[in-house]
mmCIF file of C-alpha atoms in Angstrom:
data_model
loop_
_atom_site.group_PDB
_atom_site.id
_atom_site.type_symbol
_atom_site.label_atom_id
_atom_site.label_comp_id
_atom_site.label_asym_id
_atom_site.label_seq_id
_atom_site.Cartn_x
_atom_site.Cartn_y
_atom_site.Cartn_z
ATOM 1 C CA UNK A 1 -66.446 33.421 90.353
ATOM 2 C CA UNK A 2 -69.506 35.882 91.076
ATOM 3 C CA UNK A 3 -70.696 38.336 88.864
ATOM 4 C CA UNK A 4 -68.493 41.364 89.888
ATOM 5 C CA UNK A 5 -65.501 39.094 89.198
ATOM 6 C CA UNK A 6 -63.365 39.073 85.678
ATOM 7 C CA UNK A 7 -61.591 36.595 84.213
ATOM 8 C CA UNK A 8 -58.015 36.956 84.921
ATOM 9 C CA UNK A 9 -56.538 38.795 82.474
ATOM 10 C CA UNK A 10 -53.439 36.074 81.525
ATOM 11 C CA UNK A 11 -52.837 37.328 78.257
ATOM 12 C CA UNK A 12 -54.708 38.244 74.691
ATOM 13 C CA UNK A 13 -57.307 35.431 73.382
ATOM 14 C CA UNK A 14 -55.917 33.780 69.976
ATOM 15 C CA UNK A 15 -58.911 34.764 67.653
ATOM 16 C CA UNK A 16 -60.979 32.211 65.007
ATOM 17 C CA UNK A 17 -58.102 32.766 62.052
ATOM 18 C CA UNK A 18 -55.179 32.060 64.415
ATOM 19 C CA UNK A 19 -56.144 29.026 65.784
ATOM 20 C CA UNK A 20 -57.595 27.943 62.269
ATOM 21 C CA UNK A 21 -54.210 28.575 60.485
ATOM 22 C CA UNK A 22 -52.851 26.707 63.168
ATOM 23 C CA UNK A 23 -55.134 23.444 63.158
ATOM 24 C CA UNK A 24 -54.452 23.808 59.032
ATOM 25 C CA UNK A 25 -50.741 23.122 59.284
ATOM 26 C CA UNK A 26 -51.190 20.654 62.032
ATOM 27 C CA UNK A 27 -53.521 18.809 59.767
ATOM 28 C CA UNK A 28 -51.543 19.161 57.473
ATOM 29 C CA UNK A 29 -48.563 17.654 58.882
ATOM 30 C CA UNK A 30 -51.004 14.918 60.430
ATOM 31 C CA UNK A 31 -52.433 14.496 57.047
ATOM 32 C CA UNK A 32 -49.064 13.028 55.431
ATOM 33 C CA UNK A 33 -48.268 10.930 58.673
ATOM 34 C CA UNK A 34 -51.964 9.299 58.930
ATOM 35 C CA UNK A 35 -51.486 8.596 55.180
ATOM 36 C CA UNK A 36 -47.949 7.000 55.699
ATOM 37 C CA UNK A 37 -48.726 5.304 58.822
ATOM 38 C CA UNK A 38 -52.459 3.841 58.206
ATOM 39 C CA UNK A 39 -52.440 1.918 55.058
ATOM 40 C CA UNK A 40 -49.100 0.054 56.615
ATOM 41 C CA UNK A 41 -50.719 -1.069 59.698
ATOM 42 C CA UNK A 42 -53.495 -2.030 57.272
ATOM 43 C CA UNK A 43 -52.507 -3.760 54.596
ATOM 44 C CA UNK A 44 -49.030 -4.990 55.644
ATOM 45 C CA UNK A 45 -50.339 -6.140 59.441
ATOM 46 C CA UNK A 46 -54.401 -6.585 59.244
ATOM 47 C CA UNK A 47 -55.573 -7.760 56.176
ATOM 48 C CA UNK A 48 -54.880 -11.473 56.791
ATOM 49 C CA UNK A 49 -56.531 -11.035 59.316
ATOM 50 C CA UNK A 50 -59.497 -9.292 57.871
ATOM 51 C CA UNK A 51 -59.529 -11.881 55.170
ATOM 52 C CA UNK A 52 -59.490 -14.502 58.001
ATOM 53 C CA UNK A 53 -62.626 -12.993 59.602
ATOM 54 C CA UNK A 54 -64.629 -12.705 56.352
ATOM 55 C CA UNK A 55 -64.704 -16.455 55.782
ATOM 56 C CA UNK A 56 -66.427 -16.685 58.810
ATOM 57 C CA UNK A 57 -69.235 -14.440 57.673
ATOM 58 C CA UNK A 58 -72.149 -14.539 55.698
ATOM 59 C CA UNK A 59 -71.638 -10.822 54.912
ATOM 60 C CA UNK A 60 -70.548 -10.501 51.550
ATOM 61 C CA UNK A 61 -68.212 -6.523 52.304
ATOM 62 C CA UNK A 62 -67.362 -7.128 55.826
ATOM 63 C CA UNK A 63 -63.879 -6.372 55.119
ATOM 64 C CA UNK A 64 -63.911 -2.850 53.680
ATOM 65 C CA UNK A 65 -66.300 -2.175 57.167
ATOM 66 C CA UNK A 66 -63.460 -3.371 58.800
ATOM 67 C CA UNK A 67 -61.048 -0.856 57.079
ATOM 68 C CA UNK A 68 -63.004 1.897 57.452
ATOM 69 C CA UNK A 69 -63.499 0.928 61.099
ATOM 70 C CA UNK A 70 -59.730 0.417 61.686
ATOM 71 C CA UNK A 71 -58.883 3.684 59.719
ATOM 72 C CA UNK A 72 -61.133 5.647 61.740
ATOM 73 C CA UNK A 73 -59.790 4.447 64.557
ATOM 74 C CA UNK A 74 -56.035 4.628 64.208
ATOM 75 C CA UNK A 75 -56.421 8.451 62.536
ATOM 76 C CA UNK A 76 -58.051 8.831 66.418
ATOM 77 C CA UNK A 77 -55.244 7.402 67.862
ATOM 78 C CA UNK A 78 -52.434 8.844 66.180
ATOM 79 C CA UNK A 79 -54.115 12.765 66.109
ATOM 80 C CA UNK A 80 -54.909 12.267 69.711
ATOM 81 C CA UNK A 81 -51.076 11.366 70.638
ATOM 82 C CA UNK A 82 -50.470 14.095 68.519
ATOM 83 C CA UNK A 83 -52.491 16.842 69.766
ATOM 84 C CA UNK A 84 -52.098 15.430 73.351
ATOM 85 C CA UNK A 85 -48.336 14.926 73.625
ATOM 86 C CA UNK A 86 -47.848 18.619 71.900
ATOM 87 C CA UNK A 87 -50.320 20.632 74.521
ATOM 88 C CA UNK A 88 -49.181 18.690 77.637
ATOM 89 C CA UNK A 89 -44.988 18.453 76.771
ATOM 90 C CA UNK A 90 -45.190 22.261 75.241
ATOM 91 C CA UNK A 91 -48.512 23.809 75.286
ATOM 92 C CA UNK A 92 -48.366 24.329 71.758
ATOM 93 C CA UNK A 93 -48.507 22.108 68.374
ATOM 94 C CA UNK A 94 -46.552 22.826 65.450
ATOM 95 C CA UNK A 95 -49.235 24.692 63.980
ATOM 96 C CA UNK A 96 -49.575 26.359 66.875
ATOM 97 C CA UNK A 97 -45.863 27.239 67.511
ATOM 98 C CA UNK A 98 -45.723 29.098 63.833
ATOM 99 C CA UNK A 99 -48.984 31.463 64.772
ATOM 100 C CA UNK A 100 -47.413 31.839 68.281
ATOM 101 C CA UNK A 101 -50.349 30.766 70.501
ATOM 102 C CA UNK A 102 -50.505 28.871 73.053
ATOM 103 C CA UNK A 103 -53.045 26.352 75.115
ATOM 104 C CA UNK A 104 -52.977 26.989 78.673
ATOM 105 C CA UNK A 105 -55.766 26.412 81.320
ATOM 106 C CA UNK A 106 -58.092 29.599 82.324
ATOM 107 C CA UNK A 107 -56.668 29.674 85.611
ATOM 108 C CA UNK A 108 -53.085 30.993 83.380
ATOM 109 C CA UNK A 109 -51.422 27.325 84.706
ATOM 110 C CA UNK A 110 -49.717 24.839 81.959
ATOM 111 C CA UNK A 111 -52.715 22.503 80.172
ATOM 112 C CA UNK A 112 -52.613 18.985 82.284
ATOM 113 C CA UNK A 113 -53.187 15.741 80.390
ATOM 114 C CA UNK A 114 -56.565 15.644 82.247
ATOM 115 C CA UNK A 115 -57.484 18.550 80.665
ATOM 116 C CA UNK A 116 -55.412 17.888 77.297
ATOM 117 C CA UNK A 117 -57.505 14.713 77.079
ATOM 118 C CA UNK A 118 -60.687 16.500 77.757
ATOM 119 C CA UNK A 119 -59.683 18.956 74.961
ATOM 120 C CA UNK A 120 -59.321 15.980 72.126
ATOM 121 C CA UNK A 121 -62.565 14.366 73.436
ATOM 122 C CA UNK A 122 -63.981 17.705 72.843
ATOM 123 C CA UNK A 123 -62.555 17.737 69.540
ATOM 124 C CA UNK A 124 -63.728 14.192 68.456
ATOM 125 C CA UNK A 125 -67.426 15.228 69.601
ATOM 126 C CA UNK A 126 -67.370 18.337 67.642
ATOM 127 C CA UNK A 127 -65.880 16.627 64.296
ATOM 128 C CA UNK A 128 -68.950 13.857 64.707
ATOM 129 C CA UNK A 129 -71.438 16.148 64.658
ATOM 130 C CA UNK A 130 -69.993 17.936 61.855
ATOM 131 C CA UNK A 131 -69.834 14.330 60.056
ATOM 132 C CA UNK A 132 -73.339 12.825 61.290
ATOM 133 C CA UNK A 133 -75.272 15.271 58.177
ATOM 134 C CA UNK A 134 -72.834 13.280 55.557
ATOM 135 C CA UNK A 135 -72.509 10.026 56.690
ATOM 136 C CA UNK A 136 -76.049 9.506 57.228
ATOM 137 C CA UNK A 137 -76.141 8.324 53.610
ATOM 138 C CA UNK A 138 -74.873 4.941 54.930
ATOM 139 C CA UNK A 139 -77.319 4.310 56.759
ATOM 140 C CA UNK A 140 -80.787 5.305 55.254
ATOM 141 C CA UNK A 141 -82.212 3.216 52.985
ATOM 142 C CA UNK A 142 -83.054 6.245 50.303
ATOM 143 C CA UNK A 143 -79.829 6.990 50.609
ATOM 144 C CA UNK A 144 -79.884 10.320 51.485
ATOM 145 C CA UNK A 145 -78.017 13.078 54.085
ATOM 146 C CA UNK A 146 -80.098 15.143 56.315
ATOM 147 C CA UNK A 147 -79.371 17.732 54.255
ATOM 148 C CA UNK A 148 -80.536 16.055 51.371
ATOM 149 C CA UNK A 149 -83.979 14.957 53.934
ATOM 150 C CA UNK A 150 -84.178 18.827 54.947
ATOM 151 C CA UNK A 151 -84.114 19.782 51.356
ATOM 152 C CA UNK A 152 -86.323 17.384 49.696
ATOM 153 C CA UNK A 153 -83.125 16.278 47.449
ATOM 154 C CA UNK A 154 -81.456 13.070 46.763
ATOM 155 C CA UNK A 155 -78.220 12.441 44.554
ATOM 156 C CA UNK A 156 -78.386 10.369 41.738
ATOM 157 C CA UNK A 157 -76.046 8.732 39.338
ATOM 158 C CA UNK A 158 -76.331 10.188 35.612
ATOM 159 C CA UNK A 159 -76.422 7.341 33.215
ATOM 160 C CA UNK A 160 -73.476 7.249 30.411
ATOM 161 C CA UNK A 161 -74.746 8.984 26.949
#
C-alpha cells in the first residue's frame, strides 16, 4: 500500500473503552474458570508429584516455584484456548459479543488461527512487560521493583506495636 492509498474502509474501529469493557467480562468469565480449573489440576493431579521432586532437591521451596510455574502456565493455556477458539470459530469472545465488536483481519476477511495465534502471543508479550516492573522484586537481592530502583524507594515490613 503506497502513500496515496487508504485503508479499506471495512467498517468503524472499536475504540479503547469498547474493547476494554470487553476484555473485562472476558476476564471475568476466565477469572472464575482459571480459579475452578487450576487449583484441581494442582492439588488433586500434581502435588505428589511436586512432593516427589522436592525430595530430590537440596532446595528447601522448590515446590511453591513449581506452583507458581504450573499456574502460570495453565492460566496461558486455558486463556489462549479461550481467546483463540472464540476469534477463529466466531470472531468475537463473549465480552466481545455483549459490546458488539468484532476481530477481523485488516484486509475485512475472518481472523485465521495463524493470525488468532499471533494475536495471543501479542497479548502474552504485552502482559510481561506490564509484569517485569513488579515481579522484579523476586529477583533482586534488595528486594526492590524498578519502580521502587527509579524512585529511590524500597518497601518494608512495619514491626507489630
Amino acid at each position: 500500500m503506497n502513500a496515496n492509498q487508504s485503508e479499506p474502509k471495512l467498517t468503524e474501529r472499536a475504540g479503547f473503552w469498547e474493547r476494554a469493557v470487553a476484555y473485562l467480562i472476558d476476564g471475568l468469565i476466565l477469572s472464575f474458570v482459571t480459579s475452578a480449573i487450576v487449583p484441581v489440576i494442582s492439588f488433586g493431579f500434581l502435588l505428589p508429584f511436586y512432593w516427589w521432586a522436592d525430595s530430590f532437591s537440596n532446595e528447601p521451596d522448590i515446590v511453591p516455584f513449581w506452583f507458581i510455574g504450573t499456574g502460570v502456565l495453565l492460566w496461558i493455556l486455558i486463556w489462549g484456548a479461550y481467546f483463540v477458539g472464540f476469534w477463529v470459530r466466531r470472531g468475537q469472545t463473549p465480552g466481545k459479543m455483549a459490546m458488539r465488536i468484532s476481530v477481523i483481519q485488516t484486509n475485512g476477511s475472518a481472523i485465521t488461527v495463524e493470525k488468532a495465534l499471533l494475536r495471543y502471543l501479542g497479548y502474552i508479550v504485552c502482559g510481561a512487560f506490564v509484569l517485569i516492573p513488579f515481579l522484579w522484586v523476586v529477583f533482586d537481592p534488595r528486594k526492590q521493583g524498578i519502580h521502587d530502583k527509579f524512585a529511590g524507594t524500597c518497601v518494608v515490613k512495619i514491626g507489630k506495636s
